[in-house]
Amino acid sequence: MNAPLSAPLLPEVHPRPFPPEALAALQARFGGRCSTALAVREQHGRDESAFTHVPPPAAVVFAESTADVADAVRIAAHWRVPVIPFGVGSSLEGHLLAVQGGISLDLSRMNQVLAVQPEDLTATVRPGVTRKQLNEAVKHLGLFFPIDPGADASLGGMAATRASGTNAVRYGTMRDNVLALEVVTASGAVLRTGTRARKSSAGYDLTRLFVGSEGTLGVITELTLRLYPLPEAVSAAICSFPSVEAAVRTTIAIIQMGIPIARCELLDARTVRAVNAHSKLGLREEPMLLMEFHGSPSSVREQAELVQAIADEHGGQAFEWATTPEERTRLWTARHNAYFAGVQSRPGCRAITTDACVPISRLADNVLAAVADAEAAGLPYFLVGHVGDGNFHMGYLIDPDDPAERATAERLNHALVERALASGGTCTGEHGVGLHKMGFLRAEAGEEALAVMRAIKAALDPQDILNPGKVVAP
Amino acid sequence: MNAPLSAPLLPEVHPRPFPPEALAALQARFGGRCSTALAVREQHGRDESAFTHVPPPAAVVFAESTADVADAVRIAAHWRVPVIPFGVGSSLEGHLLAVQGGISLDLSRMNQVLAVQPEDLTATVRPGVTRKQLNEAVKHLGLFFPIDPGADASLGGMAATRASGTNAVRYGTMRDNVLALEVVTASGAVLRTGTRARKSSAGYDLTRLFVGSEGTLGVITELTLRLYPLPEAVSAAICSFPSVEAAVRTTIAIIQMGIPIARCELLDARTVRAVNAHSKLGLREEPMLLMEFHGSPSSVREQAELVQAIADEHGGQAFEWATTPEERTRLWTARHNAYFAGVQSRPGCRAITTDACVPISRLADNVLAAVADAEAAGLPYFLVGHVGDGNFHMGYLIDPDDPAERATAERLNHALVERALASGGTCTGEHGVGLHKMGFLRAEAGEEALAVMRAIKAALDPQDILNPGKVVAP
């Protein structure tokens, strides 16, 4: 750790001037696709973060092509107006909030699957295509795109935040599954990174630089992604445990044995209770692992038998199979709704969600300390984890109008991140930095690395118009 | 393709001034660890590329610590003297050649395995540790590091060139297996990138930016790497085919079926012949796939049966198993020596090696056209390929003193890269750009992307002292 941890209770808002000439230029170019209607602006000025007080952008431009994006950025650059790319608005850390004003650049109409190359296991899509849409488009070819952050996010947004989710333990994250990009830079230039080859040593890895840059270095206008053959056999299982620790220790043993588990999710008893209420399920209200195995029928059976034996050793009970697609869908839908189940368990609340990821040997103590802190503070929470990766989320359910609750949640979040960093982990496994984790990034990366990030930002966006005030902003 | 292809027949040499004060400062700091002996300089002024005419560096500094590296870079920065990091000298594209003079910074004494965390499947090493050394150090823990470029390269060098090799089809490349780095920047500052967590969305992906930057953005002084459990069962197999095309089509089917093959290597008949002569083997002198399967005993058996059935459909013959470690080692040693076997098949020659990687659907036509071109030109060659990744190498065996042969080899290389780029592939799958592929990089990336790479280089190394004249240099 290199600097004191800090996260803003509420982000600072400093709108830049938005000259009427800039709006006129956008309206001349985009006509009705440049909107200043309050409802449209408000819809583009909020995300799933707990920040509710930031004014919306001054205008929303709906792009339908790379040329639209390039022209919007060029107009914005001319007038030094911020540009905030927008997919479906499912980000969690304030990524989309117009803290310096400017325009929201809505990419949701760029939702074409441009090409699928089944023999190469690749697809090329526009950024507004969502993960479910892509999966629908390739299902008949026996293929799928594994990255699954829960929300039906846009693939451009998922690349921009380096998303992952439940399948990452087997298939990696967006970092690993984006082969190539088309990007509009801060000057309105269009560049391509990467190729359709599976690997390359050709120069600096610009693909990986734009993946995870959260709209601050360029606007992604096309992605080439890796696809995978649908596994011949898929099987899901749930198992209850006497404690969170027993569930985590089971996970550690699975990973250390090299079992190629496809999903390994933890829910604590509280969260199972909320999920039962929300999804009308009758799951045992104890800490639970929800797992999935992919492969040939015999390898799936072998993996599952090994895992069941490991779970038994750690006191696992009620190991149950879900082999039909309907049963599996029911379970994973419930898991995906855990966030909303948690939020609905306290009417009117907002969730402040943590996202630490630690080396797996440190997972148990990090999770247990986080739970103990939340219990001691008396703040309602939910706990889910992509525990195969060492990634877990506490969601603190606060009254957004109660500064004391917000402060408590942030205090717990600080303590949690501090422990994660001291354990050799990261403040964010998959949600990104946005506004909310800028102080944490500074503590994690250190001043020297942050200076390099800022030098890159300054080199690529010298006027600071691309999603300014986020990630690496001073 | 964005610009005409070009590769230098011989790189231009423009040594910068090397002031006596710079040498005095290095000698004062490093004493006997700063050498100007001609033999030492010459050993650090050549690599495995076909370039033999570049003068050696002015001095060689042997670093033993991060502080040594930082001080050497600071002295070099003060006098604007180039610094070229050196591992074991196994690079292939002229990466190490002192085309602008300066010092070679030898990191081979920084060869400590600093920590192994078996429960997290990670290890932290100094850059001079070689891949075989690391594997020796972790074998007793039941772990291994899979990346295997053939040569017993240093891990720092492997990261710097984004190396991969025979295991990449299953385990990925250095891009996927470096978790964190310590890097000395052009100002002599020491920064850390990444953490020991398996994934992160914390800011710009500096780890991936330094991996593959070939010493032009910073000097890697520490790496944290992913390890894997040694597979319970390993089995190798060879299979001969009536044609290169049949072998490639077999590979395509294996990948498309999602079989988790661990290695899948192609050798053409000519190369098998050279390997037989070099390694005293009796392999059938026909196009051959050399494969390896990792997993549980039953999954290895299942994979191999599936692959054998696919090979049968494509006319595969003489499918043979190597299940004992001794047999496997013999086969893989022969494969690793294919480069030297090829070079030794023509006494006194140097190899000009190509490294294209294409989408796998285009592999057969790319390989066949390359072979046809070489046959038509009458130039001796060898052909090996990490075909599971779409990556293949032609090695043109030239008389280094015959400009006509060099020109022919470069013409063939141009045509090969042109086809690869037109196929959606890359000019280099794993060797890097160095000096030799700078023109190809320009064609592949395009002017806009190259401009961004140069902007990053200028931001991070404003005096252009880190391995200047390579990769993205104008």
Short mmCIF file of N, CA, C and O in Angstrom, two decimals, chain B residues 329-379:
data_model
loop_
_atom_site.label_atom_id
_atom_site.label_comp_id
_atom_site.label_asym_id
_atom_site.label_seq_id
_atom_site.Cartn_x
_atom_site.Cartn_y
_atom_site.Cartn_z
N THR B 329 10.06 -36.97 -23.24
CA THR B 329 11.19 -36.03 -23.24
C THR B 329 11.97 -36.14 -24.55
O THR B 329 12.38 -35.13 -25.13
N ARG B 330 12.15 -37.38 -25.02
CA ARG B 330 12.90 -37.59 -26.25
C ARG B 330 12.21 -36.88 -27.42
O ARG B 330 12.82 -36.16 -28.21
N LEU B 331 10.88 -37.03 -27.51
CA LEU B 331 10.14 -36.41 -28.60
C LEU B 331 10.18 -34.88 -28.51
O LEU B 331 10.42 -34.19 -29.50
N TRP B 332 9.96 -34.35 -27.31
CA TRP B 332 9.89 -32.90 -27.19
C TRP B 332 11.26 -32.27 -27.31
O TRP B 332 11.40 -31.14 -27.79
N THR B 333 12.29 -32.99 -26.89
CA THR B 333 13.63 -32.48 -27.10
C THR B 333 13.90 -32.38 -28.59
O THR B 333 14.46 -31.38 -29.09
N ALA B 334 13.48 -33.42 -29.32
CA ALA B 334 13.66 -33.39 -30.77
C ALA B 334 12.91 -32.20 -31.37
O ALA B 334 13.45 -31.46 -32.21
N ARG B 335 11.67 -31.95 -30.92
CA ARG B 335 10.90 -30.81 -31.42
C ARG B 335 11.61 -29.50 -31.10
O ARG B 335 11.73 -28.62 -31.96
N HIS B 336 12.10 -29.39 -29.88
CA HIS B 336 12.76 -28.14 -29.49
C HIS B 336 14.03 -27.92 -30.27
O HIS B 336 14.46 -26.80 -30.47
N ASN B 337 14.65 -29.02 -30.70
CA ASN B 337 15.89 -28.88 -31.45
C ASN B 337 15.64 -28.71 -32.95
O ASN B 337 16.60 -28.67 -33.72
N ALA B 338 14.36 -28.63 -33.34
CA ALA B 338 14.06 -28.52 -34.78
C ALA B 338 14.75 -27.30 -35.39
O ALA B 338 15.26 -27.37 -36.51
N TYR B 339 14.79 -26.20 -34.63
CA TYR B 339 15.44 -24.99 -35.14
C TYR B 339 16.93 -25.27 -35.42
O TYR B 339 17.43 -25.00 -36.52
N PHE B 340 17.59 -25.86 -34.42
CA PHE B 340 19.02 -26.13 -34.59
C PHE B 340 19.25 -27.24 -35.62
O PHE B 340 20.22 -27.20 -36.38
N ALA B 341 18.33 -28.22 -35.64
CA ALA B 341 18.43 -29.27 -36.65
C ALA B 341 18.35 -28.66 -38.05
O ALA B 341 19.12 -29.01 -38.95
N GLY B 342 17.41 -27.71 -38.22
CA GLY B 342 17.28 -27.04 -39.50
C GLY B 342 18.54 -26.28 -39.86
O GLY B 342 19.10 -26.41 -40.95
N VAL B 343 19.03 -25.47 -38.89
CA VAL B 343 20.22 -24.66 -39.15
C VAL B 343 21.42 -25.56 -39.46
O VAL B 343 22.22 -25.27 -40.37
N GLN B 344 21.55 -26.68 -38.73
CA GLN B 344 22.70 -27.56 -38.96
C GLN B 344 22.59 -28.34 -40.26
O GLN B 344 23.59 -28.89 -40.74
N SER B 345 21.39 -28.38 -40.84
CA SER B 345 21.25 -29.11 -42.10
C SER B 345 21.95 -28.36 -43.24
O SER B 345 22.14 -28.90 -44.32
N ARG B 346 22.29 -27.10 -42.99
CA ARG B 346 23.06 -26.35 -43.99
C ARG B 346 24.23 -25.66 -43.28
O ARG B 346 24.07 -24.55 -42.73
N PRO B 347 25.39 -26.26 -43.29
CA PRO B 347 26.52 -25.72 -42.52
C PRO B 347 26.82 -24.26 -42.88
O PRO B 347 26.80 -23.90 -44.05
N GLY B 348 27.05 -23.46 -41.83
CA GLY B 348 27.42 -22.07 -42.04
C GLY B 348 26.25 -21.13 -42.30
O GLY B 348 26.45 -19.92 -42.44
N CYS B 349 25.04 -21.68 -42.34
CA CYS B 349 23.89 -20.81 -42.67
C CYS B 349 23.41 -20.05 -41.44
O CYS B 349 23.78 -20.36 -40.31
N ARG B 350 22.59 -19.03 -41.68
CA ARG B 350 21.76 -18.39 -40.65
C ARG B 350 20.31 -18.59 -41.07
O ARG B 350 20.02 -18.72 -42.26
N ALA B 351 19.42 -18.61 -40.09
CA ALA B 351 18.00 -18.77 -40.41
C ALA B 351 17.29 -17.42 -40.37
O ALA B 351 17.47 -16.66 -39.42
N ILE B 352 16.53 -17.12 -41.39
CA ILE B 352 15.58 -16.01 -41.33
C ILE B 352 14.23 -16.64 -41.05
O ILE B 352 13.69 -17.38 -41.87
N THR B 353 13.72 -16.36 -39.85
CA THR B 353 12.56 -17.09 -39.35
C THR B 353 11.31 -16.24 -39.45
O THR B 353 11.32 -15.09 -39.01
N THR B 354 10.25 -16.79 -39.98
CA THR B 354 8.97 -16.09 -40.01
C THR B 354 8.13 -16.54 -38.82
O THR B 354 8.45 -17.55 -38.17
N ASP B 355 7.08 -15.77 -38.53
CA ASP B 355 6.34 -16.01 -37.28
C ASP B 355 4.87 -15.63 -37.41
O ASP B 355 4.25 -15.18 -36.45
N ALA B 356 4.30 -15.79 -38.59
CA ALA B 356 2.91 -15.37 -38.78
C ALA B 356 1.97 -16.22 -37.93
O ALA B 356 2.25 -17.38 -37.63
N CYS B 357 0.86 -15.63 -37.54
CA CYS B 357 -0.20 -16.33 -36.80
C CYS B 357 -1.51 -15.88 -37.43
O CYS B 357 -1.74 -14.67 -37.58
N VAL B 358 -2.33 -16.83 -37.82
CA VAL B 358 -3.55 -16.51 -38.57
C VAL B 358 -4.76 -17.18 -37.92
O VAL B 358 -4.61 -18.14 -37.15
N PRO B 359 -5.98 -16.66 -38.20
CA PRO B 359 -7.16 -17.40 -37.76
C PRO B 359 -7.08 -18.82 -38.30
O PRO B 359 -6.67 -19.02 -39.44
N ILE B 360 -7.48 -19.77 -37.49
CA ILE B 360 -7.16 -21.15 -37.81
C ILE B 360 -7.81 -21.62 -39.11
O ILE B 360 -7.27 -22.49 -39.81
N SER B 361 -8.93 -21.00 -39.49
CA SER B 361 -9.57 -21.38 -40.76
C SER B 361 -8.68 -21.05 -41.96
O SER B 361 -8.87 -21.59 -43.04
N ARG B 362 -7.73 -20.17 -41.77
CA ARG B 362 -6.85 -19.75 -42.87
C ARG B 362 -5.48 -20.38 -42.77
O ARG B 362 -4.57 -20.05 -43.55
N LEU B 363 -5.29 -21.26 -41.81
CA LEU B 363 -3.95 -21.81 -41.57
C LEU B 363 -3.48 -22.67 -42.75
O LEU B 363 -2.34 -22.54 -43.21
N ALA B 364 -4.36 -23.55 -43.23
CA ALA B 364 -3.92 -24.47 -44.29
C ALA B 364 -3.45 -23.69 -45.52
O ALA B 364 -2.35 -23.93 -46.03
N ASP B 365 -4.26 -22.73 -45.99
CA ASP B 365 -3.85 -22.04 -47.22
C ASP B 365 -2.61 -21.18 -47.00
O ASP B 365 -1.75 -21.08 -47.87
N ASN B 366 -2.46 -20.61 -45.80
CA ASN B 366 -1.25 -19.83 -45.54
C ASN B 366 0.00 -20.71 -45.51
O ASN B 366 1.03 -20.34 -46.07
N VAL B 367 -0.09 -21.84 -44.86
CA VAL B 367 1.07 -22.73 -44.78
C VAL B 367 1.42 -23.27 -46.17
O VAL B 367 2.58 -23.27 -46.59
N LEU B 368 0.38 -23.70 -46.89
CA LEU B 368 0.65 -24.30 -48.21
C LEU B 368 1.27 -23.29 -49.17
O LEU B 368 2.19 -23.62 -49.93
N ALA B 369 0.79 -22.04 -49.14
CA ALA B 369 1.36 -21.03 -50.03
C ALA B 369 2.81 -20.73 -49.65
O ALA B 369 3.66 -20.54 -50.53
N ALA B 370 3.10 -20.72 -48.35
CA ALA B 370 4.47 -20.46 -47.92
C ALA B 370 5.41 -21.57 -48.39
O ALA B 370 6.53 -21.31 -48.86
N VAL B 371 4.94 -22.81 -48.28
CA VAL B 371 5.76 -23.94 -48.72
C VAL B 371 5.97 -23.87 -50.23
O VAL B 371 7.09 -24.05 -50.73
N ALA B 372 4.89 -23.57 -50.96
CA ALA B 372 5.00 -23.52 -52.43
C ALA B 372 5.99 -22.44 -52.86
O ALA B 372 6.82 -22.65 -53.75
N ASP B 373 5.91 -21.27 -52.17
CA ASP B 373 6.85 -20.18 -52.49
C ASP B 373 8.29 -20.60 -52.27
O ASP B 373 9.18 -20.30 -53.08
N ALA B 374 8.53 -21.24 -51.13
CA ALA B 374 9.91 -21.62 -50.80
C ALA B 374 10.42 -22.67 -51.79
O ALA B 374 11.58 -22.60 -52.23
N GLU B 375 9.56 -23.61 -52.12
CA GLU B 375 9.97 -24.63 -53.09
C GLU B 375 10.30 -23.98 -54.44
O GLU B 375 11.30 -24.30 -55.08
N ALA B 376 9.43 -23.04 -54.85
CA ALA B 376 9.64 -22.38 -56.14
C ALA B 376 10.94 -21.59 -56.15
O ALA B 376 11.64 -21.53 -57.17
N ALA B 377 11.27 -20.99 -55.00
CA ALA B 377 12.49 -20.18 -54.93
C ALA B 377 13.74 -21.04 -54.79
O ALA B 377 14.86 -20.55 -54.97
N GLY B 378 13.55 -22.31 -54.43
CA GLY B 378 14.70 -23.20 -54.28
C GLY B 378 15.57 -22.91 -53.07
O GLY B 378 16.75 -23.27 -53.05
N LEU B 379 14.99 -22.25 -52.08
CA LEU B 379 15.77 -21.92 -50.89
C LEU B 379 15.52 -22.99 -49.82
O LEU B 379 14.37 -23.34 -49.56
#
